[in-house]
XYZ file of C-alpha atoms in Angstrom:
344
model
C 126.129 182.378 66.787
C 129.740 183.365 66.319
C 130.286 186.936 65.710
C 126.765 187.775 66.606
C 125.008 190.255 68.822
C 122.433 188.198 70.950
C 119.716 190.026 72.927
C 118.385 187.851 75.670
C 115.450 189.362 77.899
C 115.055 187.895 81.343
C 118.653 187.374 81.569
C 118.706 187.093 85.108
C 115.814 184.446 85.194
C 116.259 180.809 85.538
C 116.556 179.940 81.822
C 117.761 183.202 80.524
C 120.958 183.146 82.964
C 121.670 179.496 81.945
C 121.235 180.190 78.279
C 123.382 183.222 78.287
C 125.940 181.459 80.298
C 126.105 178.720 77.467
C 126.643 181.026 74.708
C 129.191 183.084 76.417
C 130.977 179.838 77.319
C 130.666 178.293 73.770
C 130.674 181.433 71.726
C 133.337 183.714 72.410
C 133.289 186.021 69.633
C 129.470 186.732 70.267
C 128.199 189.521 72.480
C 125.300 188.825 74.674
C 123.151 191.731 75.698
C 121.028 190.859 78.894
C 117.945 192.707 80.032
C 116.080 192.064 83.048
C 114.032 194.233 85.497
C 115.179 192.299 88.392
C 111.791 192.676 90.254
C 111.050 190.905 93.472
C 108.402 188.073 92.449
C 111.062 185.874 94.041
C 114.320 186.328 95.978
C 116.141 188.939 94.205
C 119.335 187.389 95.760
C 118.839 184.264 93.444
C 118.833 186.747 90.530
C 121.960 188.761 91.597
C 123.670 185.296 92.167
C 122.750 184.149 88.750
C 123.874 187.708 87.438
C 127.213 187.563 89.048
C 128.202 184.674 87.105
C 127.247 186.563 83.776
C 129.211 189.378 84.629
C 132.516 187.507 84.614
C 132.438 187.470 81.115
C 133.895 190.118 79.292
C 131.497 189.834 76.290
C 128.411 190.091 78.453
C 126.418 193.539 78.873
C 123.700 193.747 81.449
C 120.722 196.557 81.241
C 118.613 196.519 84.065
C 115.452 197.654 82.227
C 111.830 196.645 81.733
C 110.544 195.343 78.275
C 107.354 197.166 79.041
C 109.184 200.343 78.954
C 109.188 201.007 75.104
C 111.524 203.725 74.772
C 114.070 202.161 76.790
C 113.808 199.102 74.931
C 114.004 200.808 71.632
C 117.410 202.468 72.916
C 118.913 199.016 73.424
C 118.047 197.867 70.153
C 119.275 201.195 68.719
C 122.645 200.959 70.485
C 123.373 197.499 70.138
C 121.414 196.212 67.061
C 121.028 192.760 67.949
C 121.258 189.977 65.407
C 119.344 187.411 67.352
C 116.675 188.152 70.160
C 115.517 185.671 72.564
C 112.694 186.825 74.589
C 112.620 184.814 77.996
C 111.331 187.981 79.979
C 107.821 187.379 81.474
C 105.679 187.137 84.617
C 105.383 183.419 85.197
C 103.265 181.490 87.438
C 99.912 179.951 86.840
C 98.442 180.746 90.327
C 99.841 184.004 90.697
C 98.127 185.080 87.414
C 94.827 184.813 89.632
C 96.412 187.217 92.167
C 98.107 189.738 90.260
C 96.574 189.903 86.727
C 98.033 193.292 85.924
C 101.394 192.099 85.968
C 100.668 189.348 83.173
C 99.206 192.111 81.052
C 102.184 194.515 81.408
C 104.993 192.049 80.765
C 103.736 189.218 78.758
C 101.537 191.208 76.310
C 102.677 194.677 76.369
C 106.291 193.671 76.932
C 106.074 191.217 74.064
C 104.480 193.370 71.610
C 107.315 195.917 72.635
C 109.897 193.398 71.520
C 107.881 192.746 68.001
C 108.013 196.504 67.367
C 111.688 196.766 68.173
C 112.461 193.727 65.760
C 110.059 195.266 63.458
C 111.889 198.524 63.286
C 115.432 197.092 63.176
C 114.707 196.839 59.581
C 114.288 200.469 59.180
C 116.739 202.363 56.678
C 117.610 199.125 54.856
C 119.255 197.683 58.103
C 119.851 193.902 58.116
C 117.924 193.870 61.449
C 116.811 190.869 63.477
C 117.659 187.587 61.799
C 115.691 185.530 64.405
C 113.648 186.014 67.123
C 112.711 183.180 69.701
C 110.698 183.386 72.400
C 109.139 181.599 75.288
C 105.763 180.224 75.264
C 104.370 177.457 77.642
C 102.854 174.008 78.070
C 100.125 175.930 79.877
C 98.373 176.924 76.390
C 97.222 173.348 76.151
C 94.997 173.880 79.145
C 92.792 170.622 79.584
C 93.644 169.340 76.271
C 92.288 165.590 76.187
C 94.679 164.442 73.517
C 97.891 163.013 74.926
C 100.622 163.708 74.334
C 100.273 167.542 73.590
C 100.999 168.387 69.943
C 101.599 171.590 68.237
C 99.018 170.751 65.843
C 96.341 170.515 68.666
C 93.881 173.304 68.945
C 94.726 175.545 71.838
C 91.796 177.934 72.195
C 90.677 177.076 75.806
C 93.117 178.459 78.360
C 92.381 177.693 82.013
C 94.527 180.402 83.222
C 95.281 184.243 82.513
C 99.041 183.208 82.258
C 98.239 180.554 79.398
C 96.092 183.161 77.704
C 99.061 185.632 77.546
C 101.135 182.806 76.274
C 98.520 182.167 73.641
C 98.397 185.798 72.695
C 102.174 186.106 72.406
C 102.133 183.313 69.813
C 99.378 184.985 67.738
C 101.208 188.158 67.805
C 104.208 186.752 66.593
C 102.728 184.940 63.759
C 100.987 188.206 62.828
C 104.383 190.099 62.809
C 106.191 187.303 60.971
C 103.250 187.698 58.308
C 103.645 191.406 58.189
C 107.046 192.205 58.530
C 108.966 189.283 57.802
C 110.284 188.552 61.244
C 111.424 184.852 61.119
C 110.132 183.786 64.565
C 110.086 180.639 66.510
C 108.109 179.984 69.579
C 108.890 177.274 72.351
C 106.383 175.795 74.692
C 108.376 174.881 77.872
C 107.301 171.824 79.856
C 108.054 172.222 83.827
C 111.577 173.673 83.741
C 113.893 172.629 86.785
C 117.399 172.525 88.130
C 119.762 174.331 90.425
C 119.217 177.913 90.864
C 115.621 177.580 89.532
C 112.601 179.503 90.513
C 111.547 179.256 94.178
C 107.799 179.154 93.106
C 108.214 175.937 91.005
C 107.052 172.845 93.119
C 110.457 171.253 93.442
C 112.002 174.329 95.165
C 109.240 175.135 97.188
C 108.531 171.713 98.450
C 112.095 171.710 99.477
C 111.861 174.919 101.553
C 108.801 173.840 103.406
C 110.622 170.508 104.221
C 113.989 172.176 105.595
C 111.384 174.418 107.821
C 109.595 171.731 109.142
C 106.259 172.623 107.363
C 103.738 170.418 105.357
C 103.634 170.187 101.643
C 100.468 170.625 99.768
C 100.299 168.285 97.022
C 97.253 168.777 94.913
C 94.515 166.600 92.933
C 95.516 164.119 95.828
C 98.980 163.474 94.226
C 97.266 162.267 90.799
C 98.685 165.055 88.561
C 101.444 164.255 86.066
C 104.265 166.403 84.863
C 106.667 166.223 82.077
C 109.533 167.532 83.979
C 112.468 169.192 81.920
C 115.970 169.675 83.294
C 117.529 173.065 82.682
C 120.599 171.950 80.658
C 118.179 170.116 78.002
C 116.184 173.141 77.592
C 119.432 175.236 77.060
C 120.473 172.978 74.438
C 117.237 172.684 72.865
C 117.092 176.704 72.546
C 120.581 176.911 71.309
C 119.704 174.716 68.466
C 116.585 176.334 67.542
C 118.147 179.540 67.550
C 120.656 178.812 65.003
C 117.826 177.429 62.548
C 115.652 180.016 61.149
C 112.297 178.540 60.264
C 111.565 177.736 56.546
C 108.425 179.317 55.125
C 105.144 177.719 55.873
C 102.297 177.468 53.279
C 101.396 180.793 53.830
C 104.754 182.305 53.046
C 105.529 182.919 56.793
C 108.903 182.292 58.608
C 107.263 180.933 61.781
C 107.275 177.759 63.795
C 106.264 176.517 67.427
C 108.024 173.676 69.098
C 107.504 171.763 72.377
C 110.409 171.377 74.304
C 109.624 168.778 77.232
C 110.984 165.653 78.446
C 108.178 163.531 76.799
C 107.841 161.372 80.067
C 105.273 162.546 82.554
C 106.053 161.679 86.272
C 103.274 161.142 88.797
C 103.673 163.778 91.444
C 103.696 161.366 94.407
C 106.675 159.440 92.710
C 108.067 163.221 92.135
C 108.193 164.130 95.802
C 109.320 160.740 96.965
C 112.425 161.082 94.599
C 112.958 164.658 95.770
C 112.758 163.468 99.454
C 115.315 160.609 98.822
C 117.738 163.012 96.919
C 117.413 165.443 99.865
C 118.515 163.181 102.340
C 121.397 161.841 100.280
C 122.655 165.455 99.870
C 122.334 166.071 103.649
C 119.753 168.773 103.084
C 117.157 166.663 105.232
C 118.290 164.494 108.128
C 118.280 160.578 107.190
C 115.518 159.841 109.769
C 113.062 162.630 108.015
C 109.377 161.933 108.773
C 108.244 162.453 105.171
C 104.907 161.178 105.580
C 104.027 163.522 108.182
C 104.892 166.134 106.104
C 102.571 165.547 103.131
C 99.083 167.311 102.781
C 96.985 165.836 99.866
C 94.372 168.421 98.406
C 91.942 168.845 95.722
C 92.889 170.462 92.373
C 93.476 174.049 92.443
C 92.125 176.671 89.888
C 93.896 177.126 86.616
C 95.927 173.529 87.371
C 95.785 170.748 84.850
C 96.130 166.958 85.529
C 98.429 166.022 83.189
C 101.633 167.783 80.810
C 103.095 165.538 78.080
C 105.023 166.863 75.342
C 105.049 165.664 72.002
C 108.532 166.286 70.703
C 108.490 164.575 67.490
C 108.919 167.837 65.404
C 111.810 168.884 67.505
C 113.546 165.709 66.941
C 112.919 165.649 63.271
C 114.142 169.200 62.797
C 117.064 169.295 65.177
C 117.832 165.846 65.834
C 117.400 166.586 69.598
C 115.691 165.106 72.687
C 115.982 166.038 76.160
C 117.507 163.126 78.169
C 118.136 163.816 81.797
C 116.243 161.584 84.120
C 113.935 163.115 86.944
C 116.199 161.459 89.618
C 119.562 162.699 87.796
C 118.176 166.332 87.659
C 116.713 166.241 91.258
C 120.229 164.832 92.314
C 122.016 167.794 90.844
C 119.316 170.293 92.367
C 119.843 168.641 95.787
C 123.321 169.114 95.859
C 123.192 172.862 94.553
C 120.538 173.446 97.277
C 122.878 171.948 100.105
C 125.739 174.351 98.746
C 124.049 177.338 98.243
C 121.849 177.517 101.352
C 124.484 176.062 103.616
């Protein structure tokens, strides 16, 4: 990634900001152009906090823009001519897709289509153009897949949420553009990413906010769900390795690949909340005598949720000699320490 112009969308987001920071620290000859619309889906102060860190780097350029604005996006591509594109901008969240479907179509489908079109036209007039497009998919595409662990070879034609359907659509669009226009592209199916300065709508963050405010936390499927929690530093390392390796042509002559990135170790939700509580107490976020049991409410499964997520990462290990290694306790410990520092 040295001496490259790298465009990261969703740069003020959780994964985007951590990826940008890692690249800026390790590849000082590179230039990172970050795009984010800074919407208020969750606390904008958190996005500004992440962005403040990035703005301290001389080789970082920020553009407040929306990828669903095609003209604005094309102007950014024309001005900075990115060598590498990492699309992490998206409307996230399974349950919110039931409440506000328009946001998902606008960002995840129209926005991603615009990214593909911008990559396509980067080759106009015999320009070198985009050398590799890496984009975020999601473990949600597996729906209620009965095969465990989830493999990228599995059929994923039965999404159980609109969010999942938009991510599957992105994978199909990327394949067609790779086939038609020779855009090397790699999709990454993320599995429950967590860590410091994460998304407040994620369970570990939302649970913490509620416990701090003496509210009950809702644990669905009566706590019988399992999630493949993946720490942010592992995700960033995985993406960084993927960016630097353009996929080989498949049997159809298309430079296109999809990988799972997960810890490959599902954790029961009740075990997860117990570890979270313990680490919040150790960090001083909650008092030592906190009555945790009285703050739990067990509820049935919610629409759009699945019982288990479990990543088969054999392809990732084979192609990149990489496997996430941060334990859930270590990851939640780092989150709890950050939470104490940030909100104190």
